[in-house]
Amino acid sequence: MRSLERLLRPKSIAVIGGGTWCQNVIGECRKAGFNGALWPVHPSRDEIGGIKAFRSADELPSAPDAVFIGVNRNTTIEVVASLARLGAGGAICFASGFSEAAKELADGADLQAALVDAAGEMPILGPNCYGFLNALDGATLWPDQHGLTPVESGVAIIAQSSNIALNLTMQTRSLPIAYLMTVGNQAQTGLSDIGDALLQDERVTAIGLYIEGLDDLAAFEAFSRRAHALGKPVVALKIGRSEAAQAATLSHTASMAGSTAGSDALFKRLGIARVDSLPALLETLKLLHVAGPLESANIASMSCSGGEASLIADTAVGRNVTFPALTDSQRAALTDVLGPKVALANPLDYHTYIWGDEAAMSRCYTAMMQGDLSLGLVILDIPRQDRCDPAAWLKVFDAVEAAQTSSGRQMAILSSLPELMPEAIASELIARGIVPLCGFEEALTAIEAAALFGRPLPADPVHLPGPVRDPELLDESEAKTLLAEHGLRIPKHRNAANSVEAASCAEEIGFPVVLKGTGIAHKTEAGAVALNLTSACAVQETAEKMPTATFLVEEMVTGTLAELLIGIVRDPAHGYVLTLAAGGTLTELLKDSVSLILPVGDEDIRTALETLKIGRVLTGYRGMPSCDTEAIISAVLAIQALACSAPVEEVEINPLLCGRDFAIAADALVRLGGN
């Protein structure tokens, strides 16, 4: 792996090009206090940004550690080749017009390949990227203004959008950002390589990712496992839909595994917290920077407003956040502080009886923090300082700090709106070791995320999807036979070339039977499925009415208690995505599904089934018999065995008929590639 040490933490920076962008790089380095060498390079100008310019990279005093290349795309390739020969530590390729513009520029992909070839072993970021900001050491290879200030430690953020990255530098939430990285086209050095390099800096406390698409699944998994081993949390904001999900339309599985399901399942497997907005990303990183991972999502909430207590309780509905009930000792201590008029609960509305009394507030907060808790929230909105006097509100800080010290539990102050947590005040709270959180939704998202870390990761690596050439849809009989070879239980069946032969096959199997027209993906919608046929005559008559010429005749499985969908879709970006869902006609009605990344084991499947709404039916709802969970698990493992041993594009069983002592595939869809 190429070392990014010189590039990210340079002692000398060269800036090649003379335009405004390049002048800005020099200016921002000076503003940030970079104390290394700054070397402008331009073929005709004597100075840039007030610094003497060199005519070419060959004239530099030594090979630069980091280089910002701000010239056109063709010249960029020439410059990169020259820097590689000199032994430079790495370069930012600012120019665009490479693979990102392949549809518009016929030579875009070829130029990008030439750029990578020119770089050789020298690391490059981009092309088509802004570069990076190192606020720890003042190295700002960045062509625009930004909002970062020097920090001694902080979080690192890697973004696949330079403009999003720029916007994140302007946050006023007092999140200390140590590194802000952009990756552009990831032609050579990708998100995972950069993440690995940032993990090695002891001053980095957590890593945030703004992801449009993963660079390399194996490398990303390796990065995630290193982060987990080092105890450095990773939080991701993932946008976009996978190519596989867009292309696959034959099955319910493809639909449910599309969008964010694959990335969600992958992140969960790799111990990465997923958030859905930029504010949530920033708040989560802030909580992790100050407090680190939380042991649980058990929290206490305290405010002097019933409205705030109710709002935080409502916001937590449907989330993996818990407000534990008060213990007897907590109630006694709170009654001693608050008196008999206050209704005691968690979340707590402690009214305004103790407002302004620092000692009483401290006792109240300390009492609340005696339970099984990982975090205490004190809801406090700071009045506008340009119009109001916040002195009484600021007394709460001392009370919270005292409660944090005496209880030994992490405390946070939560504002309902970001503008009610001024940046200077948030910075003061961080200096005290108190987490300043902004927004109820974002705060609870951050707490959920911070409680995810520390769990052991699966020992088995992600099963990497290989190429699948020219995938074809097998007919149902072929699909079932193939799955049966891997251990899946299927009904007795016969293929029939016409309606008369279908009737004969039914007599061989024994009644009742199921009749299906073959060659159709969604048979029910096409009227190509008939159940519970009890005579040869009924089979023949039904077959003649179906919109197909050939048929599959199967035994009618009785005693079914529940129907499941089990499917696997090949997602090149995230692995093989396994989907478990309510099956049959309930698939679309309930939209009840869970996704995992292969490989999975017995307990993974068992736990996933328990999360489904239909899981209550599987275990025996309202006195009904339970389904054979072990048989269901065996069925899932059989489908996995096929996906992990053959060039599978997609597999779906819908429904898997589940009974007291069986799990039988009633329908099967397999798209298989050539060898």
XYZ file of C-alpha atoms in Angstrom:
675
model
C 0.000 0.000 0.000
C 1.290 3.472 -0.864
C 2.160 5.586 2.157
C 0.256 8.870 2.395
C 2.331 10.143 5.313
C 4.290 12.770 3.355
C 1.252 13.928 1.402
C -1.057 14.351 4.411
C 1.509 15.731 6.869
C 3.987 17.559 4.609
C 7.013 19.574 5.543
C 7.181 21.097 2.051
C 4.353 22.018 -0.335
C 4.677 22.857 -4.024
C 1.874 24.630 -5.903
C 1.999 24.182 -9.667
C 0.026 26.720 -11.696
C -0.534 30.430 -11.509
C -4.277 30.968 -11.517
C -6.498 32.192 -8.718
C -7.003 28.662 -7.416
C -3.266 28.175 -6.944
C -2.815 31.565 -5.313
C -5.565 30.599 -2.884
C -3.684 27.437 -1.893
C -0.661 29.531 -0.928
C -2.813 32.057 0.907
C -4.700 29.398 2.871
C -1.468 27.671 3.893
C -0.180 30.960 5.265
C -3.456 31.688 7.021
C -3.435 28.226 8.635
C 0.087 28.768 9.962
C 1.875 26.173 7.842
C 5.520 26.467 8.883
C 7.093 24.305 6.190
C 8.444 25.322 2.800
C 6.038 26.786 0.206
C 7.211 26.531 -3.402
C 5.138 28.051 -6.232
C 5.928 26.671 -9.691
C 5.151 28.533 -12.930
C 7.002 28.568 -16.273
C 6.867 32.369 -16.766
C 5.937 34.159 -13.546
C 8.591 35.346 -11.103
C 6.380 35.170 -8.029
C 2.970 33.897 -6.945
C 1.270 35.097 -3.810
C 4.325 37.086 -2.872
C 6.625 34.048 -2.971
C 9.404 33.490 -5.496
C 8.302 31.019 -8.171
C 10.343 28.218 -9.723
C 10.190 27.632 -13.475
C 9.581 23.897 -13.159
C 9.380 21.121 -10.583
C 12.894 20.066 -11.606
C 14.254 23.351 -10.176
C 12.794 22.799 -6.676
C 15.321 22.542 -3.809
C 14.202 18.959 -3.142
C 11.365 16.597 -3.921
C 8.261 18.163 -2.333
C 6.211 16.203 0.162
C 2.872 17.419 -1.192
C 1.919 19.119 -4.446
C -1.219 20.917 -5.567
C -1.473 20.671 -9.367
C -3.721 23.412 -10.742
C -3.162 23.133 -14.504
C -5.256 21.717 -17.358
C -5.918 17.989 -17.631
C -3.329 17.219 -20.311
C -0.575 19.169 -18.596
C -1.558 17.525 -15.301
C -0.422 14.176 -16.681
C 2.951 15.602 -17.703
C 3.435 17.229 -14.295
C 2.499 14.056 -12.432
C 5.057 12.057 -14.419
C 7.735 14.636 -13.618
C 6.901 14.626 -9.896
C 6.946 10.827 -9.786
C 10.461 10.841 -11.252
C 11.570 13.355 -8.631
C 10.224 11.216 -5.777
C 7.518 13.620 -4.559
C 5.389 12.463 -1.625
C 2.097 12.864 -3.427
C -0.123 15.239 -5.386
C -3.617 16.696 -5.628
C -4.994 16.621 -9.184
C -7.452 19.496 -9.318
C -8.287 19.352 -13.036
C -11.523 17.794 -14.286
C -12.356 16.224 -17.641
C -11.332 12.655 -16.851
C -13.552 9.614 -16.203
C -16.263 11.694 -14.538
C -16.844 13.269 -17.981
C -16.535 10.078 -20.039
C -19.985 10.589 -21.575
C -19.117 14.104 -22.659
C -15.443 13.608 -23.526
C -14.441 10.585 -25.576
C -10.902 10.631 -24.189
C -11.852 11.125 -20.514
C -11.353 7.508 -19.416
C -8.148 7.143 -21.432
C -6.679 10.289 -19.888
C -7.485 9.024 -16.411
C -5.720 5.740 -17.149
C -2.730 7.709 -18.439
C -2.735 9.806 -15.263
C -2.599 6.720 -13.046
C 0.162 5.263 -15.181
C 2.161 8.501 -14.945
C 1.869 8.539 -11.145
C 3.330 5.080 -10.717
C 3.961 4.547 -6.995
C 3.460 8.218 -6.115
C 0.091 8.768 -4.386
C -2.389 11.073 -6.093
C -5.813 12.300 -4.959
C -8.411 12.924 -7.620
C -8.500 13.970 -10.342
C -11.467 16.326 -10.159
C -11.080 17.088 -6.455
C -10.383 20.057 -4.199
C -7.698 18.336 -2.163
C -7.589 18.365 1.626
C -7.300 20.424 4.779
C -5.081 19.363 7.667
C -6.076 21.618 10.559
C -3.639 19.871 12.905
C -0.497 20.892 11.029
C -1.738 23.805 8.918
C -1.302 21.996 5.595
C -4.115 23.238 3.372
C -3.840 21.945 -0.177
C -7.164 23.567 -0.897
C -7.969 26.051 -3.676
C -10.837 27.924 -2.034
C -11.757 29.633 1.192
C -12.901 27.400 4.047
C -14.075 27.574 7.627
C -11.624 25.355 9.515
C -9.499 26.648 12.362
C -6.415 25.018 13.911
C -7.138 22.158 16.325
C -5.002 19.875 18.490
C -7.248 16.861 17.930
C -10.508 16.202 16.176
C -12.461 14.128 13.708
C -11.555 13.398 10.112
C -14.131 13.688 7.324
C -13.715 12.128 3.879
C -16.132 13.364 1.215
C -16.740 12.306 -2.367
C -18.158 15.738 -3.119
C -15.805 18.702 -2.942
C -18.694 21.146 -2.585
C -20.240 19.163 0.266
C -16.802 19.129 1.888
C -16.521 22.893 1.510
C -19.945 23.340 3.102
C -18.976 21.132 6.039
C -16.037 23.392 6.836
C -18.524 26.211 7.435
C -20.380 24.425 10.263
C -20.895 26.474 13.429
C -21.537 23.529 15.740
C -18.013 23.686 17.223
C -17.118 20.267 15.856
C -13.294 20.128 15.793
C -12.359 18.889 12.318
C -8.778 17.670 12.125
C -8.818 16.580 8.479
C -11.242 17.373 5.678
C -10.466 15.169 2.665
C -11.926 15.004 -0.832
C -11.341 12.066 -3.157
C -12.696 13.096 -6.552
C -12.608 10.278 -9.089
C -10.553 7.963 -6.829
C -8.493 7.094 -9.900
C -5.655 5.684 -7.807
C -6.087 6.457 -4.118
C -9.557 5.748 -2.813
C -11.610 6.465 0.240
C -10.436 3.285 1.981
C -6.731 4.080 1.514
C -7.257 7.581 2.862
C -9.241 6.237 5.803
C -6.406 3.852 6.629
C -3.888 6.698 6.618
C -6.044 8.880 8.871
C -6.493 6.062 11.383
C -2.744 6.125 11.942
C -2.853 9.690 13.301
C -3.371 9.469 17.076
C -4.919 12.940 17.049
C -7.908 11.692 15.020
C -10.780 10.617 17.306
C -13.398 9.456 14.794
C -13.959 9.353 11.038
C -16.955 10.580 9.068
C -17.679 9.517 5.496
C -19.799 11.197 2.830
C -20.107 8.367 0.311
C -21.526 8.282 -3.190
C -20.001 4.892 -4.015
C -17.429 2.589 -2.437
C -14.050 2.408 -4.136
C -13.185 -1.214 -3.354
C -15.235 -3.560 -1.192
C -12.299 -5.607 0.124
C -10.262 -2.472 0.909
C -13.254 -0.857 2.611
C -13.774 -3.905 4.793
C -10.086 -3.901 5.735
C -10.273 -0.201 6.649
C -13.399 -0.804 8.745
C -11.816 -3.682 10.625
C -8.708 -1.610 11.396
C -10.867 1.231 12.684
C -12.755 -1.217 14.895
C -9.511 -2.706 16.231
C -8.196 0.778 17.061
C -11.453 1.795 18.735
C -11.997 4.699 16.332
C -15.671 4.950 15.352
C -16.675 5.429 11.707
C -19.924 7.187 10.717
C -21.231 7.190 7.148
C -23.716 9.240 5.163
C -24.381 7.199 2.018
C -26.333 8.550 -0.937
C -27.414 7.051 -4.264
C -28.633 3.704 -5.472
C -26.443 0.775 -6.379
C -26.042 -0.161 -10.037
C -27.277 -3.658 -9.261
C -30.462 -2.354 -7.687
C -31.193 -0.155 -10.668
C -30.637 -2.937 -13.178
C -32.351 -5.836 -11.402
C -36.123 -5.695 -11.853
C -37.267 -9.297 -12.110
C -37.906 -10.001 -8.452
C -39.183 -8.530 -5.222
C -35.754 -9.214 -3.762
C -34.049 -6.813 -6.156
C -36.522 -4.103 -5.287
C -36.151 -4.531 -1.537
C -32.372 -4.934 -1.665
C -31.988 -1.805 -3.766
C -31.542 1.763 -2.635
C -29.861 1.783 0.760
C -30.518 -1.806 1.885
C -27.195 -3.149 0.662
C -25.104 -0.337 2.138
C -27.095 -0.444 5.395
C -26.449 -4.164 5.744
C -22.765 -3.774 4.908
C -22.246 -0.903 7.350
C -23.999 -2.820 10.115
C -21.825 -5.871 9.474
C -18.660 -3.753 9.572
C -19.610 -1.774 12.680
C -20.155 1.513 10.857
C -22.971 3.805 11.977
C -25.242 5.060 9.206
C -26.881 8.493 9.308
C -29.139 10.158 6.764
C -28.302 13.861 6.882
C -25.360 16.216 7.167
C -26.543 17.652 10.526
C -26.819 14.108 11.913
C -23.321 13.312 10.642
C -21.871 16.369 12.383
C -23.724 15.804 15.659
C -22.751 12.133 15.749
C -19.100 12.956 15.163
C -19.266 15.612 17.869
C -20.692 13.185 20.424
C -18.048 10.614 19.526
C -15.238 13.159 19.710
C -16.198 14.316 23.213
C -17.623 11.161 24.773
C -16.444 8.313 22.574
C -18.686 5.270 21.991
C -21.525 4.794 24.476
C -21.974 1.528 26.347
C -25.712 1.630 25.668
C -28.502 3.865 24.421
C -29.970 4.199 27.922
C -30.289 7.922 28.591
C -31.824 10.369 31.027
C -33.433 13.603 29.886
C -33.885 16.633 32.120
C -35.566 19.951 31.373
C -37.603 22.605 33.137
C -40.384 22.305 30.560
C -43.102 19.716 30.166
C -43.181 20.526 26.473
C -39.517 19.665 26.067
C -39.887 16.475 28.099
C -42.789 15.379 25.909
C -41.033 16.336 22.683
C -37.876 14.361 23.461
C -39.999 11.358 24.453
C -41.982 11.543 21.206
C -38.825 11.981 19.132
C -37.463 8.752 20.591
C -40.443 6.679 19.425
C -39.308 4.038 16.942
C -35.640 4.528 17.795
C -33.221 2.288 19.648
C -33.028 4.771 22.507
C -34.360 4.012 25.986
C -35.354 6.193 28.923
C -35.041 3.758 31.873
C -37.678 4.076 34.576
C -36.567 5.772 37.778
C -35.402 3.607 40.646
C -36.660 4.054 44.213
C -33.376 5.671 45.246
C -33.574 8.112 42.342
C -37.140 9.036 43.285
C -36.169 9.644 46.878
C -33.229 11.844 45.942
C -35.273 13.804 43.410
C -38.141 14.340 45.861
C -35.638 15.681 48.366
C -34.484 18.266 45.808
C -37.701 19.089 43.960
C -40.372 18.646 46.613
C -43.756 16.920 46.313
C -45.236 18.989 43.467
C -43.067 17.613 40.679
C -44.165 14.436 38.871
C -41.080 12.261 38.688
C -40.301 10.444 35.449
C -37.652 9.973 32.783
C -37.743 12.242 30.762
C -37.968 14.613 33.720
C -39.673 17.999 33.807
C -38.114 19.480 36.946
C -40.167 22.685 36.564
C -38.652 26.047 37.478
C -38.597 25.652 41.255
C -34.815 25.217 41.268
C -34.057 27.490 38.302
C -31.046 29.647 39.066
C -30.080 27.561 42.124
C -26.848 25.963 40.935
C -26.485 23.628 43.905
C -30.068 22.364 43.630
C -29.778 21.823 39.884
C -26.558 19.874 40.417
C -28.245 17.643 42.999
C -31.186 17.096 40.645
C -28.986 16.134 37.703
C -26.794 13.912 39.879
C -29.852 12.065 41.191
C -31.086 11.437 37.668
C -27.728 9.988 36.646
C -27.677 7.208 39.275
C -29.484 4.630 37.139
C -28.325 2.316 34.355
C -27.408 5.134 32.001
C -24.714 5.984 29.492
C -25.631 9.624 28.881
C -27.587 12.413 30.519
C -29.242 15.125 28.449
C -30.034 18.508 29.942
C -32.239 20.385 27.500
C -31.271 24.041 27.446
C -31.849 26.689 24.786
C -29.543 29.698 25.150
C -31.377 33.006 24.541
C -30.187 35.329 21.787
C -27.238 37.146 23.267
C -27.761 40.198 21.045
C -31.192 40.812 22.600
C -31.257 38.939 25.907
C -29.180 38.256 29.028
C -28.184 34.557 29.146
C -26.569 34.730 32.613
C -29.164 32.557 34.364
C -28.939 29.921 31.646
C -25.164 29.762 31.865
C -25.384 28.702 35.537
C -26.672 25.367 34.260
C -23.209 24.614 32.840
C -21.606 24.518 36.295
C -24.412 22.336 37.619
C -24.058 19.906 34.740
C -20.287 19.748 35.109
C -20.633 19.067 38.834
C -23.177 16.295 38.165
C -20.895 14.747 35.552
C -18.014 14.731 38.010
C -19.969 13.356 40.967
C -21.920 10.721 39.001
C -19.072 9.640 36.732
C -21.549 9.601 33.828
C -21.226 11.535 30.591
C -23.438 14.612 30.326
C -24.646 16.621 27.351
C -26.512 19.875 26.913
C -29.081 19.718 24.140
C -30.582 22.693 22.340
C -33.792 22.268 20.384
C -32.445 24.427 17.535
C -28.847 24.877 16.311
C -29.099 28.658 16.596
C -29.846 28.275 20.319
C -26.422 26.716 20.898
C -23.943 29.495 19.960
C -20.606 28.262 18.671
C -18.568 29.955 21.399
C -20.706 28.354 24.087
C -20.481 24.958 22.403
C -16.690 25.281 22.357
C -16.675 26.112 26.066
C -18.774 23.017 26.815
C -16.413 20.777 24.828
C -13.491 22.210 26.799
C -15.319 21.159 29.964
C -15.904 17.657 28.618
C -19.637 18.241 28.150
C -21.220 17.367 24.792
C -23.080 20.273 23.121
C -25.821 18.768 20.957
C -28.109 20.620 18.548
C -31.568 19.385 17.515
C -33.626 16.590 19.071
C -33.680 14.391 15.950
C -29.959 14.719 15.346
C -29.086 14.191 19.009
C -31.033 10.944 19.276
C -29.572 9.761 15.971
C -26.109 10.461 17.391
C -26.898 8.534 20.568
C -28.181 5.540 18.598
C -25.029 5.590 16.502
C -22.628 6.006 19.423
C -24.181 2.984 21.144
C -23.450 0.715 18.136
C -19.698 0.607 18.515
C -17.713 -1.971 20.410
C -19.685 -4.994 19.304
C -17.524 -7.781 17.860
C -17.402 -7.979 14.066
C -18.112 -11.243 12.216
C -14.968 -13.305 11.845
C -15.724 -14.259 8.235
C -14.877 -11.680 5.580
C -17.561 -10.398 3.236
C -18.128 -12.754 0.310
C -16.921 -10.673 -2.632
C -19.138 -10.811 -5.729
C -17.236 -12.094 -8.726
C -18.124 -11.202 -12.301
C -21.305 -12.748 -13.693
C -21.270 -13.010 -17.485
C -24.534 -12.911 -19.438
C -26.870 -13.983 -16.613
C -29.928 -15.935 -17.754
C -33.181 -16.724 -15.994
C -33.583 -20.446 -15.343
C -37.023 -21.929 -15.628
C -38.601 -22.763 -12.289
C -37.974 -26.492 -12.504
C -34.282 -25.964 -13.279
C -33.985 -23.410 -10.512
C -35.537 -25.709 -7.927
C -33.444 -28.670 -8.981
C -30.278 -26.597 -8.681
C -31.278 -25.330 -5.233
C -32.222 -28.828 -4.108
C -28.679 -29.930 -4.941
C -27.495 -27.406 -2.336
C -29.903 -28.656 0.328
C -33.161 -26.759 -0.242
C -36.341 -28.766 0.234
C -38.711 -28.547 -2.752
C -42.131 -30.118 -3.517
C -42.570 -33.231 -5.641
C -42.920 -31.979 -9.204
C -43.167 -32.915 -12.883
C -42.743 -30.901 -16.080
C -45.475 -31.099 -18.692
C -45.312 -30.138 -22.376
C -49.087 -29.629 -22.734
C -52.358 -29.709 -20.821
C -52.956 -33.438 -21.333
C -49.498 -34.278 -20.040
C -50.092 -31.954 -17.079
C -53.162 -33.946 -16.098
C -51.178 -37.194 -16.303
C -48.361 -35.760 -14.178
C -50.873 -34.704 -11.541
C -52.131 -38.280 -11.251
C -48.559 -39.503 -10.765
C -47.890 -36.993 -7.975
C -51.233 -37.420 -6.228
C -53.911 -34.861 -5.470
C -54.254 -32.075 -4.540
C -51.724 -30.372 -6.807
C -50.536 -26.927 -7.867
C -50.411 -26.065 -11.558
C -48.041 -23.374 -12.864
C -47.421 -22.019 -16.325
C -43.697 -21.891 -17.044
C -41.568 -19.146 -18.606
C -43.125 -16.301 -16.617
C -41.352 -14.493 -13.772
C -44.434 -13.212 -11.912
C -46.876 -16.056 -12.389
C -49.589 -14.962 -9.972
C -50.051 -11.596 -11.645
C -50.235 -13.299 -15.059
C -52.864 -15.816 -13.983
C -50.408 -18.669 -14.390
C -50.840 -20.299 -10.972
C -53.705 -22.495 -9.774
C -53.821 -24.076 -6.307
C -55.549 -27.073 -4.785
C -56.593 -28.830 -7.974
C -58.148 -32.170 -7.008
C -58.673 -34.013 -10.294
C -56.983 -34.665 -13.641
C -59.923 -33.039 -15.415
C -59.516 -29.856 -13.338
C -55.807 -29.780 -14.121
C -56.324 -30.104 -17.870
C -59.111 -27.514 -18.026
C -57.102 -25.037 -15.939
C -53.981 -25.541 -18.038
C -55.872 -24.797 -21.239
C -56.893 -21.402 -19.832
C -53.387 -20.336 -18.820
C -51.296 -17.941 -20.993
C -48.502 -20.538 -21.432
C -47.984 -23.720 -23.440
C -45.824 -25.639 -20.929
C -46.439 -26.365 -17.276
C -45.041 -27.383 -13.913
C -47.163 -29.657 -11.743
C -46.334 -29.870 -8.027
C -47.681 -31.455 -4.891
C -49.907 -29.125 -2.873
C -48.135 -28.440 0.433
C -50.605 -28.383 3.319
C -50.208 -27.277 6.907
C -48.533 -23.989 6.025
C -48.481 -21.529 8.926
C -46.480 -18.688 7.355
C -44.895 -17.678 4.073
C -41.495 -16.066 3.720
C -39.476 -14.521 0.945
C -35.803 -15.484 0.905
C -33.680 -13.782 -1.724
C -30.099 -12.945 -2.599
C -29.019 -10.235 -5.031
C -25.498 -9.653 -6.291
C -24.539 -6.070 -5.490
C -21.005 -5.368 -6.750
C -20.667 -2.367 -4.425
C -21.713 -4.046 -1.197
C -21.531 -7.817 -1.643
C -24.273 -10.404 -1.904
C -27.355 -8.947 -0.197
C -29.587 -11.490 1.540
C -33.179 -10.367 2.065
C -35.631 -12.031 4.459
C -39.217 -10.830 4.252
C -42.852 -11.679 4.620
C -43.656 -13.753 1.551
C -46.483 -14.513 -0.839
C -49.103 -11.799 -1.204
C -47.833 -10.114 1.977
C -44.506 -9.126 0.413
C -45.826 -5.902 -1.082
C -48.560 -5.314 1.497
C -46.411 -5.468 4.626
C -43.079 -4.277 3.189
C -41.619 -6.286 6.046
C -37.991 -7.109 5.310
C -34.470 -7.220 6.680
C -31.200 -7.409 4.730
C -27.851 -9.005 5.584
C -24.539 -9.368 3.776
C -23.198 -12.853 3.008
C -21.913 -14.934 4.556
C -24.347 -15.440 7.433
C -24.597 -18.062 10.143
C -27.425 -19.671 12.074
C -27.615 -16.954 14.728
C -27.523 -14.142 12.158
C -30.571 -15.646 10.457
C -32.380 -16.342 13.716
C -31.862 -12.772 14.931
C -32.964 -11.321 11.589
C -36.163 -13.372 11.579
C -37.005 -12.056 15.039
C -36.926 -8.477 13.724
C -39.653 -9.118 11.144
C -43.288 -8.330 11.867
C -44.128 -11.809 10.630
C -41.570 -13.138 13.108
C -44.339 -13.290 15.716
C -46.263 -15.660 13.452
C -43.188 -17.847 13.022
C -42.915 -18.315 16.791
C -46.628 -18.997 17.317
C -48.924 -15.982 17.511
C -51.900 -16.094 19.924
C -51.674 -19.785 20.635
C -51.006 -20.892 17.079
C -48.313 -23.524 16.504
C -44.808 -22.272 15.798
C -42.936 -22.856 12.572
C -39.816 -24.987 12.334
C -37.154 -22.311 12.738
C -34.312 -24.753 12.145
C -35.851 -25.783 8.819
C -36.123 -22.116 7.799
C -32.487 -21.525 8.729
C -31.459 -24.583 6.727
C -33.365 -23.240 3.718
C -31.555 -19.891 3.940
C -28.192 -21.596 4.249
C -28.968 -23.736 1.196
C -29.659 -20.629 -0.879
C -26.471 -19.052 0.453
C -24.527 -22.183 -0.519
C -25.632 -21.747 -4.127
C -24.807 -18.016 -4.180
C -21.332 -18.606 -2.758
C -20.432 -21.414 -5.160
C -21.872 -20.361 -8.528
C -21.972 -17.219 -10.721
C -25.300 -16.089 -9.281
C -26.853 -12.761 -10.197
C -30.023 -13.298 -8.219
C -31.950 -15.973 -6.318
C -35.431 -15.699 -4.868
C -37.719 -18.128 -3.083
C -41.199 -16.650 -2.772
C -42.913 -18.107 -0.999
C -40.999 -20.392 1.292
C -43.843 -22.337 2.874
C -43.216 -22.707 6.598
C -44.959 -25.270 8.790
C -44.503 -27.032 12.108
C -41.914 -29.419 10.689
C -40.956 -28.088 7.259
C -39.778 -25.174 5.127
C -40.459 -25.894 1.451
C -39.785 -23.667 -1.556
C -43.052 -23.219 -3.425
C -41.547 -20.969 -6.095
C -37.981 -20.244 -7.158
C -36.267 -17.717 -9.391
C -32.582 -18.008 -10.289
C -30.538 -15.824 -12.624
C -27.270 -17.557 -13.324
C -24.264 -16.461 -15.340
C -22.124 -18.490 -17.691
C -18.934 -20.209 -16.592
